[in-house]
XYZ file of C-alpha atoms in Angstrom:
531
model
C 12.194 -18.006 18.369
C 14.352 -14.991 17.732
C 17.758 -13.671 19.701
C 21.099 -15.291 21.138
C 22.880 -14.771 24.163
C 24.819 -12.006 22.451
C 21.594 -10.439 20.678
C 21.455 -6.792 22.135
C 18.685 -5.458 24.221
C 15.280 -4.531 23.020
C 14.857 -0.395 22.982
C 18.454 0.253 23.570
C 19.933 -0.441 19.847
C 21.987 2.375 19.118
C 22.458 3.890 15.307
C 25.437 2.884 13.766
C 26.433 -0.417 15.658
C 26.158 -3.495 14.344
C 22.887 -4.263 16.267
C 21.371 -2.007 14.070
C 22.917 -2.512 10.891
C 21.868 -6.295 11.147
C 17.819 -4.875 12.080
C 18.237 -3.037 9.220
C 19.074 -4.654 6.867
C 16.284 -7.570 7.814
C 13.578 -5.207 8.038
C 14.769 -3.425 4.573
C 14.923 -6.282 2.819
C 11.868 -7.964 4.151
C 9.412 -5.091 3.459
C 11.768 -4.502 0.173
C 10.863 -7.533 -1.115
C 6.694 -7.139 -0.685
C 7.227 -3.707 -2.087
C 9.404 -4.855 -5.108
C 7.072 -7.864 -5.775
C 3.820 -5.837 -5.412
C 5.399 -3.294 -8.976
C 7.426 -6.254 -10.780
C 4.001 -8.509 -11.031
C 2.290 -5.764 -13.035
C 4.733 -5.522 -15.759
C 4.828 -8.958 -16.522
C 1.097 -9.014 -16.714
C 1.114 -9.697 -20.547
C 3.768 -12.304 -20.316
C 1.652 -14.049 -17.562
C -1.571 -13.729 -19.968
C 0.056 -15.243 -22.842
C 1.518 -18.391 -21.066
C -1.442 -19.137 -18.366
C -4.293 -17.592 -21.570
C -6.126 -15.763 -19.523
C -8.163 -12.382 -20.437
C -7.608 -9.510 -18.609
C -10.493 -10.836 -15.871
C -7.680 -13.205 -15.151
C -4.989 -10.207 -14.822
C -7.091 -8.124 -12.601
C -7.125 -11.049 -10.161
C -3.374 -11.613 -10.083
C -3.188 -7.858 -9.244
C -6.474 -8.026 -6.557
C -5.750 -11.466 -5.526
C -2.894 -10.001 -3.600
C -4.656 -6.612 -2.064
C -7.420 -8.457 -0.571
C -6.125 -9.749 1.786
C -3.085 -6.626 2.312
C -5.684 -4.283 2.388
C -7.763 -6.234 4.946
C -5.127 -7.813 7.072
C -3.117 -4.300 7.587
C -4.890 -2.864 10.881
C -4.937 -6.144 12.625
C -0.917 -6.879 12.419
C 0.000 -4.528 15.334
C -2.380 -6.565 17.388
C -0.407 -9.775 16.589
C 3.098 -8.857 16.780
C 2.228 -7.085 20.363
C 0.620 -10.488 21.380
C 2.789 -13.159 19.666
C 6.471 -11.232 19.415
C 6.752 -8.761 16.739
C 9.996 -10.329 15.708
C 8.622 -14.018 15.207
C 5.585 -12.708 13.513
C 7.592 -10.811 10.931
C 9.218 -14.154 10.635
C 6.289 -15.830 9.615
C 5.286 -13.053 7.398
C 7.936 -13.488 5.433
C 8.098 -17.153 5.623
C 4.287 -17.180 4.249
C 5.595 -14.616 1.692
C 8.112 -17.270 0.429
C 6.089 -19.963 0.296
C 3.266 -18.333 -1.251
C 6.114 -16.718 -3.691
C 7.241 -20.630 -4.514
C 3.626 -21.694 -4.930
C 3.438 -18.499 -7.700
C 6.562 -19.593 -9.362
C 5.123 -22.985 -9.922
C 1.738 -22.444 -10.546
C 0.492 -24.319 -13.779
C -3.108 -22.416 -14.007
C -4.007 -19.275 -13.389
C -6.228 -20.403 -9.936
C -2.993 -21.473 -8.368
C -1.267 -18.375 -9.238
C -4.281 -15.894 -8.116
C -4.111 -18.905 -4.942
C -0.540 -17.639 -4.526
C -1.049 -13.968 -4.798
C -3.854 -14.191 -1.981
C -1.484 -15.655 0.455
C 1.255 -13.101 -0.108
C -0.796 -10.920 0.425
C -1.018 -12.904 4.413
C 2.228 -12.261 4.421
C 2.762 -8.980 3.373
C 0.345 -8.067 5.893
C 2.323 -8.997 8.762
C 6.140 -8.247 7.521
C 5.889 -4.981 5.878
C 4.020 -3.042 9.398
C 5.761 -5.578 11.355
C 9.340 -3.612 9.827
C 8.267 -0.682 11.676
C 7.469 -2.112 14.867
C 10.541 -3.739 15.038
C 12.615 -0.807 14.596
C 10.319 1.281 16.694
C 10.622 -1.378 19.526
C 14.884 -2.103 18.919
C 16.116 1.387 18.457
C 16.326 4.077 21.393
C 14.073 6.381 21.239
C 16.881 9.234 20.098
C 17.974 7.334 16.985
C 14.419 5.759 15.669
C 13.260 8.472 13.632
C 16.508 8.496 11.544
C 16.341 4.776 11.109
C 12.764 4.879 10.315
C 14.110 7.308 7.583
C 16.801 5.106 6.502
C 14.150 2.242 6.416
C 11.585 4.403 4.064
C 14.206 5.437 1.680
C 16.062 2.065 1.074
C 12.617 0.150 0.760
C 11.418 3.465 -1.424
C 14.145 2.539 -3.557
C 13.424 -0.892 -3.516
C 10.090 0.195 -5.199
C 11.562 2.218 -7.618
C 13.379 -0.196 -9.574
C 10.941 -2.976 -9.196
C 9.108 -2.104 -12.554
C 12.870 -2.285 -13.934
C 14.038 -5.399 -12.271
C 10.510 -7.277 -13.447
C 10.681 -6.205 -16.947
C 14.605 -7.591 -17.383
C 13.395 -10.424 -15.632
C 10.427 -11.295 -17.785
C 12.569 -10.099 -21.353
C 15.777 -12.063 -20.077
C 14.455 -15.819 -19.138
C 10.620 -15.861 -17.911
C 7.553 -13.881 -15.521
C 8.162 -16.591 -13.294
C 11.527 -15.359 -11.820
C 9.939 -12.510 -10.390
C 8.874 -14.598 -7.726
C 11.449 -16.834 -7.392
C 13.852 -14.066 -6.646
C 12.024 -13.870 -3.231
C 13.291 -17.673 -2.002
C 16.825 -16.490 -1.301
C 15.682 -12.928 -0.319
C 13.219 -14.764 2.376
C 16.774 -17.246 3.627
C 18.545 -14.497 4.529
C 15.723 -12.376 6.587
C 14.577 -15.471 8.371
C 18.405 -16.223 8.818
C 19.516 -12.074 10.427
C 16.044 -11.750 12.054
C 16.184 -15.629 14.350
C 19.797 -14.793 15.292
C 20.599 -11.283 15.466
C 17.306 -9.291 15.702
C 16.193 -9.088 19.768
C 12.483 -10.046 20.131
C 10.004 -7.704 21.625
C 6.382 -7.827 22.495
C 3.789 -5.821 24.535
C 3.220 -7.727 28.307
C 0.088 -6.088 28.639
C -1.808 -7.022 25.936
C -4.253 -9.246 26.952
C -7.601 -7.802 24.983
C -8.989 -9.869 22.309
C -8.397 -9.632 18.830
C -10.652 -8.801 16.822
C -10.636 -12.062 14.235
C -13.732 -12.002 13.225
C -13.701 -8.443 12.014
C -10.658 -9.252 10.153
C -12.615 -12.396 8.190
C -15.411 -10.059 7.166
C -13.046 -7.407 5.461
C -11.403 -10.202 3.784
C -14.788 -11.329 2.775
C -16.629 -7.563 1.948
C -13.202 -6.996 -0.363
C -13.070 -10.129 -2.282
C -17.490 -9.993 -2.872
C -16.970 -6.820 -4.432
C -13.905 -7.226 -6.105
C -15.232 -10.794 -7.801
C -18.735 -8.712 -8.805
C -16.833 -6.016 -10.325
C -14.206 -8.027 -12.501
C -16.900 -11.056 -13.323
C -19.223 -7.770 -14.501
C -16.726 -6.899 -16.959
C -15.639 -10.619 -17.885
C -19.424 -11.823 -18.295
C -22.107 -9.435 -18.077
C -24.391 -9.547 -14.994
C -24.922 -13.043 -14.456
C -26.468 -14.571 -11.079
C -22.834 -15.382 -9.814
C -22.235 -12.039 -10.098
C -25.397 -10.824 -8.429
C -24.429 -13.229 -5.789
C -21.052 -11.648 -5.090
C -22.494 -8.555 -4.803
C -24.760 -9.847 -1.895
C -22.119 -11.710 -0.031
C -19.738 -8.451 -0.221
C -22.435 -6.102 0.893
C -23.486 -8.076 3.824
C -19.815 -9.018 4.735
C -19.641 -5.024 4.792
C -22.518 -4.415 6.777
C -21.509 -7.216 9.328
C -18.128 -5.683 9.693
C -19.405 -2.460 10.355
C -21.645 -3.324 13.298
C -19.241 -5.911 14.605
C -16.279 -3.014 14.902
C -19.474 -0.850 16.371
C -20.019 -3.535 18.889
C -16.824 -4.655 19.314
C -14.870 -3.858 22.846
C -11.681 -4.103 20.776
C -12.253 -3.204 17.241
C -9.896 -3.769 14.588
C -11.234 -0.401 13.061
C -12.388 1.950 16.023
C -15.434 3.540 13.614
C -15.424 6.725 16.442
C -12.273 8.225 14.960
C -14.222 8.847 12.207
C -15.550 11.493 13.976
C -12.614 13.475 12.822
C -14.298 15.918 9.883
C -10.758 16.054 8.800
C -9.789 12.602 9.165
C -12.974 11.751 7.191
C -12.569 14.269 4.363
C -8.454 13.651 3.488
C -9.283 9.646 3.763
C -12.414 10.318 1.299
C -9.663 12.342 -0.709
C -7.043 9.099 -0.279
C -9.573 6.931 -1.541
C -10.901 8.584 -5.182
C -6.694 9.365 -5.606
C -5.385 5.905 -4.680
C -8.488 4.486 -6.173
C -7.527 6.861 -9.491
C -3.483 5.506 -9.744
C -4.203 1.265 -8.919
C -5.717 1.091 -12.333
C -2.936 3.970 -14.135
C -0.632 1.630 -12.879
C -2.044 -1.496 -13.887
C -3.533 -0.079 -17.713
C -0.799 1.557 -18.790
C 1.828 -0.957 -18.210
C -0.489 -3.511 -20.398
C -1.010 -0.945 -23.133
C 2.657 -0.448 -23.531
C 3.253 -3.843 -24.187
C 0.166 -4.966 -25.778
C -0.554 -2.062 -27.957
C 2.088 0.284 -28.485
C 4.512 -2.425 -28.844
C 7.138 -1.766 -25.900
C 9.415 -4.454 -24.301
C 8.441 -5.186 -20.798
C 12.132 -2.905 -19.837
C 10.877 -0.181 -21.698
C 7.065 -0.511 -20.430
C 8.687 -1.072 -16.849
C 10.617 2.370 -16.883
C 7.730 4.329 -18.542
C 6.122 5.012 -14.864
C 10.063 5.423 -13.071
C 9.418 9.433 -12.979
C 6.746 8.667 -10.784
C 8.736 7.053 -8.139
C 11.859 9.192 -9.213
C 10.133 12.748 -8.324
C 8.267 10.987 -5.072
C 11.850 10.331 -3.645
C 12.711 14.018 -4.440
C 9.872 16.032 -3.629
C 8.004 14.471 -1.237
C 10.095 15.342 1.861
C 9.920 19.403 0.320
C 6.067 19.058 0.116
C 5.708 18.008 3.485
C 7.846 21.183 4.617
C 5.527 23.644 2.589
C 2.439 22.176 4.158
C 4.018 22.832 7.481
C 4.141 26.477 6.315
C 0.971 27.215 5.078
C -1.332 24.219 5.763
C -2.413 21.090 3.677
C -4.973 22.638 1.893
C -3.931 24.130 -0.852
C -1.393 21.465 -1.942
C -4.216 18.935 -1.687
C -6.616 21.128 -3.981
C -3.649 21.666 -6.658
C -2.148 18.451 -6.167
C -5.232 16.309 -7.473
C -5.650 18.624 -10.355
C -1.998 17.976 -11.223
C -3.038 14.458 -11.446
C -6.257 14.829 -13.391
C -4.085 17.051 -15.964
C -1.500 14.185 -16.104
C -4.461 11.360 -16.849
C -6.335 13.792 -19.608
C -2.796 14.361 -21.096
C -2.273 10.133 -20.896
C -6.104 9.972 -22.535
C -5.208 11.321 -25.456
C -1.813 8.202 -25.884
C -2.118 6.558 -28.950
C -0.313 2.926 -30.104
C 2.432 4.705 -32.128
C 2.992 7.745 -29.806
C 6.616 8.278 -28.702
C 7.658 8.068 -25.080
C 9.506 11.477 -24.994
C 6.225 13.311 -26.645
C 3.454 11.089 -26.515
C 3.653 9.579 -22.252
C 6.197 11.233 -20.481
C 4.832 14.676 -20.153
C 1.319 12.536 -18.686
C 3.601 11.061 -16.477
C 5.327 14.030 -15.140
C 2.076 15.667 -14.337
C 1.279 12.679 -12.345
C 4.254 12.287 -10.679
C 3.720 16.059 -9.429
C 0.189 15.643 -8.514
C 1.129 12.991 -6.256
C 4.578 14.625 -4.556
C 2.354 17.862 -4.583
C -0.404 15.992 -2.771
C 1.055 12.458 -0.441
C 2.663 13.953 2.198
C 0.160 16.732 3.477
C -2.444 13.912 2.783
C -0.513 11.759 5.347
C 0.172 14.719 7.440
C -3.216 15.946 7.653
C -4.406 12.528 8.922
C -2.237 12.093 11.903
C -2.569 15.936 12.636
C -6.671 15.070 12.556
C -6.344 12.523 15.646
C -4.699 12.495 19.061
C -0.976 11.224 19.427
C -1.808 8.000 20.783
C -4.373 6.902 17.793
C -1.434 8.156 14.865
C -0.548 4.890 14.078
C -3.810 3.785 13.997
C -5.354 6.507 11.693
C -1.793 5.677 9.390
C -2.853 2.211 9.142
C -6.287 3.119 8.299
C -4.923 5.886 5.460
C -3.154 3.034 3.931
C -5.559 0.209 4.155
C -8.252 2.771 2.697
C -5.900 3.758 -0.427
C -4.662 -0.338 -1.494
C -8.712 -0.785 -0.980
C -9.238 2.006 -3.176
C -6.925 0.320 -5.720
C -8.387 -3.008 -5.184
C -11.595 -1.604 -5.819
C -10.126 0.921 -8.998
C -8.259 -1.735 -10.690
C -12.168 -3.860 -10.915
C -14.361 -0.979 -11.530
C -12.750 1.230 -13.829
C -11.699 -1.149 -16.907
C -15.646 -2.339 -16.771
C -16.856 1.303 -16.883
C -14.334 2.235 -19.722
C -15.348 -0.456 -21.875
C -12.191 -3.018 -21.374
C -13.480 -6.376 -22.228
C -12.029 -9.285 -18.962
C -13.264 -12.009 -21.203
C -10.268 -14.356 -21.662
C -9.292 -17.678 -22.701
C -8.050 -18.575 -26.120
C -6.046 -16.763 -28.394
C -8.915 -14.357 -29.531
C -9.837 -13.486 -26.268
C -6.533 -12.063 -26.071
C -6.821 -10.071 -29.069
C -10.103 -8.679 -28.284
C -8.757 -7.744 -24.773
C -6.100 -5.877 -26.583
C -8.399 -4.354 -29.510
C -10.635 -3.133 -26.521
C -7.606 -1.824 -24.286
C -6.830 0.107 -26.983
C -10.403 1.790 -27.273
C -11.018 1.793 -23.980
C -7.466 3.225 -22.567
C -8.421 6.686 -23.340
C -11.697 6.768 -21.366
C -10.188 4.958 -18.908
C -8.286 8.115 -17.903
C -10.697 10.645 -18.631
C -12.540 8.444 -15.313
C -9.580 8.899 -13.711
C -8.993 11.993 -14.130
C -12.864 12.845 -12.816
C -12.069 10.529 -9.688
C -8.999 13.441 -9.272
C -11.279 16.696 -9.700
C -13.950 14.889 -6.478
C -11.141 14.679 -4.732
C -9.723 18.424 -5.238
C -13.213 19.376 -4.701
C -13.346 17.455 -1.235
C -9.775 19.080 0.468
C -11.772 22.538 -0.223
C -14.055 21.219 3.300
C -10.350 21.214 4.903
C -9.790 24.733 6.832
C -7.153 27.064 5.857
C -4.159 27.552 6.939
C -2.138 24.728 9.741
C -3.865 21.997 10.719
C -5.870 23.252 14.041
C -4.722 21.905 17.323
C -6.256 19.141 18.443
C -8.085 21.085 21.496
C -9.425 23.186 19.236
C -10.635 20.588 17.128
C -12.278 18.760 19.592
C -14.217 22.411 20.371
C -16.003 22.242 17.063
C -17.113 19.045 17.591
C -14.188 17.221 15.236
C -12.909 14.853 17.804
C -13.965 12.588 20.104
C -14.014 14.533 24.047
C -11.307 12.325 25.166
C -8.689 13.625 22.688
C -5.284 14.260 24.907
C -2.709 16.377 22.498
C -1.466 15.514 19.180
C 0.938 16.945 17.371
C 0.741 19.804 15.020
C 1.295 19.449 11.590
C 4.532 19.759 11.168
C 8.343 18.660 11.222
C 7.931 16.604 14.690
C 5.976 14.058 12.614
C 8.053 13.534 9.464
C 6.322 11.919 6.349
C 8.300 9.562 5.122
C 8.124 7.868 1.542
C 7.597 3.982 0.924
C 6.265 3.771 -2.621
C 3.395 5.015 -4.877
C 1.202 1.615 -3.737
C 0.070 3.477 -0.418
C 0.691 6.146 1.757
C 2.992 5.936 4.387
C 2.810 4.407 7.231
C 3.759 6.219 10.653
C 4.172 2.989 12.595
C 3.168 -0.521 12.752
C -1.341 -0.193 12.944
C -2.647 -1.059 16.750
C 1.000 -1.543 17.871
C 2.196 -0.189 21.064
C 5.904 -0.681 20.122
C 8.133 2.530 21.065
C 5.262 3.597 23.267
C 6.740 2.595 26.335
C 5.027 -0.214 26.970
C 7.183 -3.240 28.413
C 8.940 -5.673 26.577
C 10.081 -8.524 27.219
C 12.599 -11.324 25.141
C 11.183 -13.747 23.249
């Protein structure tokens, strides 16, 4: 489906020819676009609400519409693009990105665009891991670190400007060009990748995938996400009661099937990890803490303190701006002296940063009243991302890091998922929509609710200071060590220390990074073959 005659060989690309500049610049701007699309949507939230006259129930589902089925589709896309070619099934990510992009574009009611937004989410899925594995496969094994570098920044960047680039969109002509930007984006990745990208795909593979386990996450995520946001939108009603049920059991089922499973999608023994355990716990309550910050704050600028969706777009740049810069130094000093200190101060960073936002009012200034909330956020998180990462591939053996990266990041956009339902219904934030006074009553009760909003936030940050204090001091222990106090499973071979063989490398404030495409084998060694 992919290559030519003249496409170069699989695991031999060398940096700086124009093999690789072509599997760059498909990968970059494939997992560019999910990235950009997954920060422009949010700020034209209120534009969306005002032409489709929805509440803020109906906003909460464009955002979770999408993460559903990202967060649950993550750890199974390494499986697939071994099996089925990870070229051709970064091809069909994107082209179900497109499509499901078009069908948002489009979309005359809100259930087509939240419709849209779940099957992006499909697609994301399988192009944005399916990057890495590419490049992991393609490039020899001397250059892929530096263009798995060059792929983090560029797409980092890509996320930068996206709240930008959406709010000039949506102020310029209308929200829905922030999705039809993606059509020609999607042309020319389909375009590089079938004629100049070399297909690769793991011979061996011939366990079975574990589709069923995938269904019930899907399932578990969008029970609890519809009981959360209906709880807000209508008060505990029956439906709601129901979607409780179905999530819990579609939890519980997915559970025992990975238990049971010969090839789980979500090997539960890694878990066995006390460290791996406590810095996801930590990922979780700060992941689950910036999905709503994110998706509040970019509303209340619009809705209540009156900015234009530019203006309410940059407001959250620093973050991004001081990720790109300080990340990379973070990730040194935990190398130094160990995660756990960063991860104790980092948090508290952030809750300072959402007390200082709790106190925003509707006629605050952005120089005095936001940006110094923002700053301390923006620290909190370079303080605290990259020993997070770090400390989860140091807590596993070698051969399971780009499993326990894929798990990191499908456990913080769940966390999100999960924030961006929960918190507006336990601050108050009324979901009720439809009509031009539910509008105004979402925005009378955004701005009531905003403050307490953060203070939760904030609280979610302090739990998860509190749990890096279970982390041991100093480096990261080897993992032999590890597995002597009972941390790891016995058949733990060694893994890397903490440390400047395993650089952490920045994609974006939506997740942590991820180390390589989840359940993949490519750059292992394992044989390829053209497709």
């Amino acid at each position: 489906m992919s290559g030519s005659a003249s496409a170069p060989v699989a695991g031999q690309v060398a940096w700086g020819t124009p093999a690789a500049r072509w599997m760059l610049t498909a990968t970059v701007l494939g997992s560019g676009m999910a990235f950009l699309d997954s920060t422009v949507v949010t700020v034209a939230l209120p534009a969306i609400q005002g032409d489709l006259n929805t509440g803020l129930a109906g906003l909460q589902w464009i955002v979770n519409g999408y993460m559903v089925t990202l967060s649950a589709l993550i750890l199974l896309s390494g499986s697939l693009s071994d099996r089925f070619g990870r070229v051709r099934l970064f091809m069909v990510g994107v082209a179900v990105f497109a499509l499901a992009s078009a069908l948002c574009t489009f979309a005359p009611t809100l259930e087509l665009l939240v419709a849209g937004r779940v099957v992006q989410g499909v697609g994301g899925a399988l192009l944005t891991p399916g990057s890495l594995a590419i490049l992991q496969a393609g490039f020899r094994e001397q250059d892929r670190a530096r263009a798995i570098g060059a792929w983090s920044g560029l797409t980092g960047v890509a996320a930068a400007v996206g709240p930008f680039v959406g709010g000039w969109l949506v102020q310029i002509g209308d929200w829905r060009l922030i999705f039809l930007i993606n059509l020609p984006i999607a042309v020319v990745v389909l375009l590089i990748a079938r004629f100049r990208v070399p297909e690769t795909r793991d011979t061996s593979d011939v366990g079975r995938l574990d589709y069923g386990g995938a269904l019930l996450g899907v399932v578990a995520l969008a029970g609890i996400t519809y009981a959360l946001i209906q709880w807000g939108a209508v008060g505990a009603t029956p439906a709601v009661w129901t979607g409780v049920a179905v999530g819990g059991l579609a939890l519980a089922a997915f559970l025992f099937t990975e238990a049971r499973s010969p090839s789980p999608m979500l090997p539960l023994g890694i878990f066995r990890s006390l460290p791996f355990s406590v810095t996801n716990g930590a990922t979780v309550l700060i992941y689950g803490s910036l999905g709503p910050l994110l998706f509040l704050m970019v509303i209340y600028l619009q809705e209540v303190a009156g900015y234009s969706p530019v203006a309410a777009g940059a407001a959250s740049l620093p973050i991004t701006f001081l990720m790109l810069l300080l990340s990379a130094r973070s990730g040194k000093l935990a190398a130094r002296i160990g995660p756990r200190i960063q991860l104790v101060v980092g948090p508290l960073l952030l809750a300072a940063g959402f007390v200082t936002l709790s106190r925003m009012d509707g006629d605050a200034p952005y120089l005095t009243g936001v940006l110094p909330g923002v700053l301390l956020v923006a620290l909190g998180l370079s303080t605290t991302v990259a020993p997070l990462t770090a400390t989860v591939l140091a807590s596993v053996p070698e051969r399971h890091a780009g499993l326990a990266s894929g798990v990191n990041n499908t456990f913080a956009r769940g966390a999100q998922l999960i924030g961006v339902a929960a918190v507006p219904v336990l601050a108050g934030i009324g979901g009720s929509g439809g009509g031009g006074s539910g509008a105004g009553g979402h925005s009378t009760s955004l701005a009531e609710g905003f403050g307490t909003a953060m203070l939760i936030l904030a609280g979610l940050c302090v739990l998860a200071s509190l749990c890096a204090l279970v982390l041991p001091r100093g480096r990261m222990p080897e993992a032999s060590e590890a597995a002597d106090r009972g941390s790891l499973p016995e058949e733990t071979s060694a893994v890397q220390p903490l440390g400047e063989e395993q650089p952490i490398r920045f994609c974006g404030v939506t997740g942590p990074p991820l180390r390589s495409c989840p359940g993949s084998t490519a750059g292992s060694g394992a044989e390829h073959t053209g497709g």
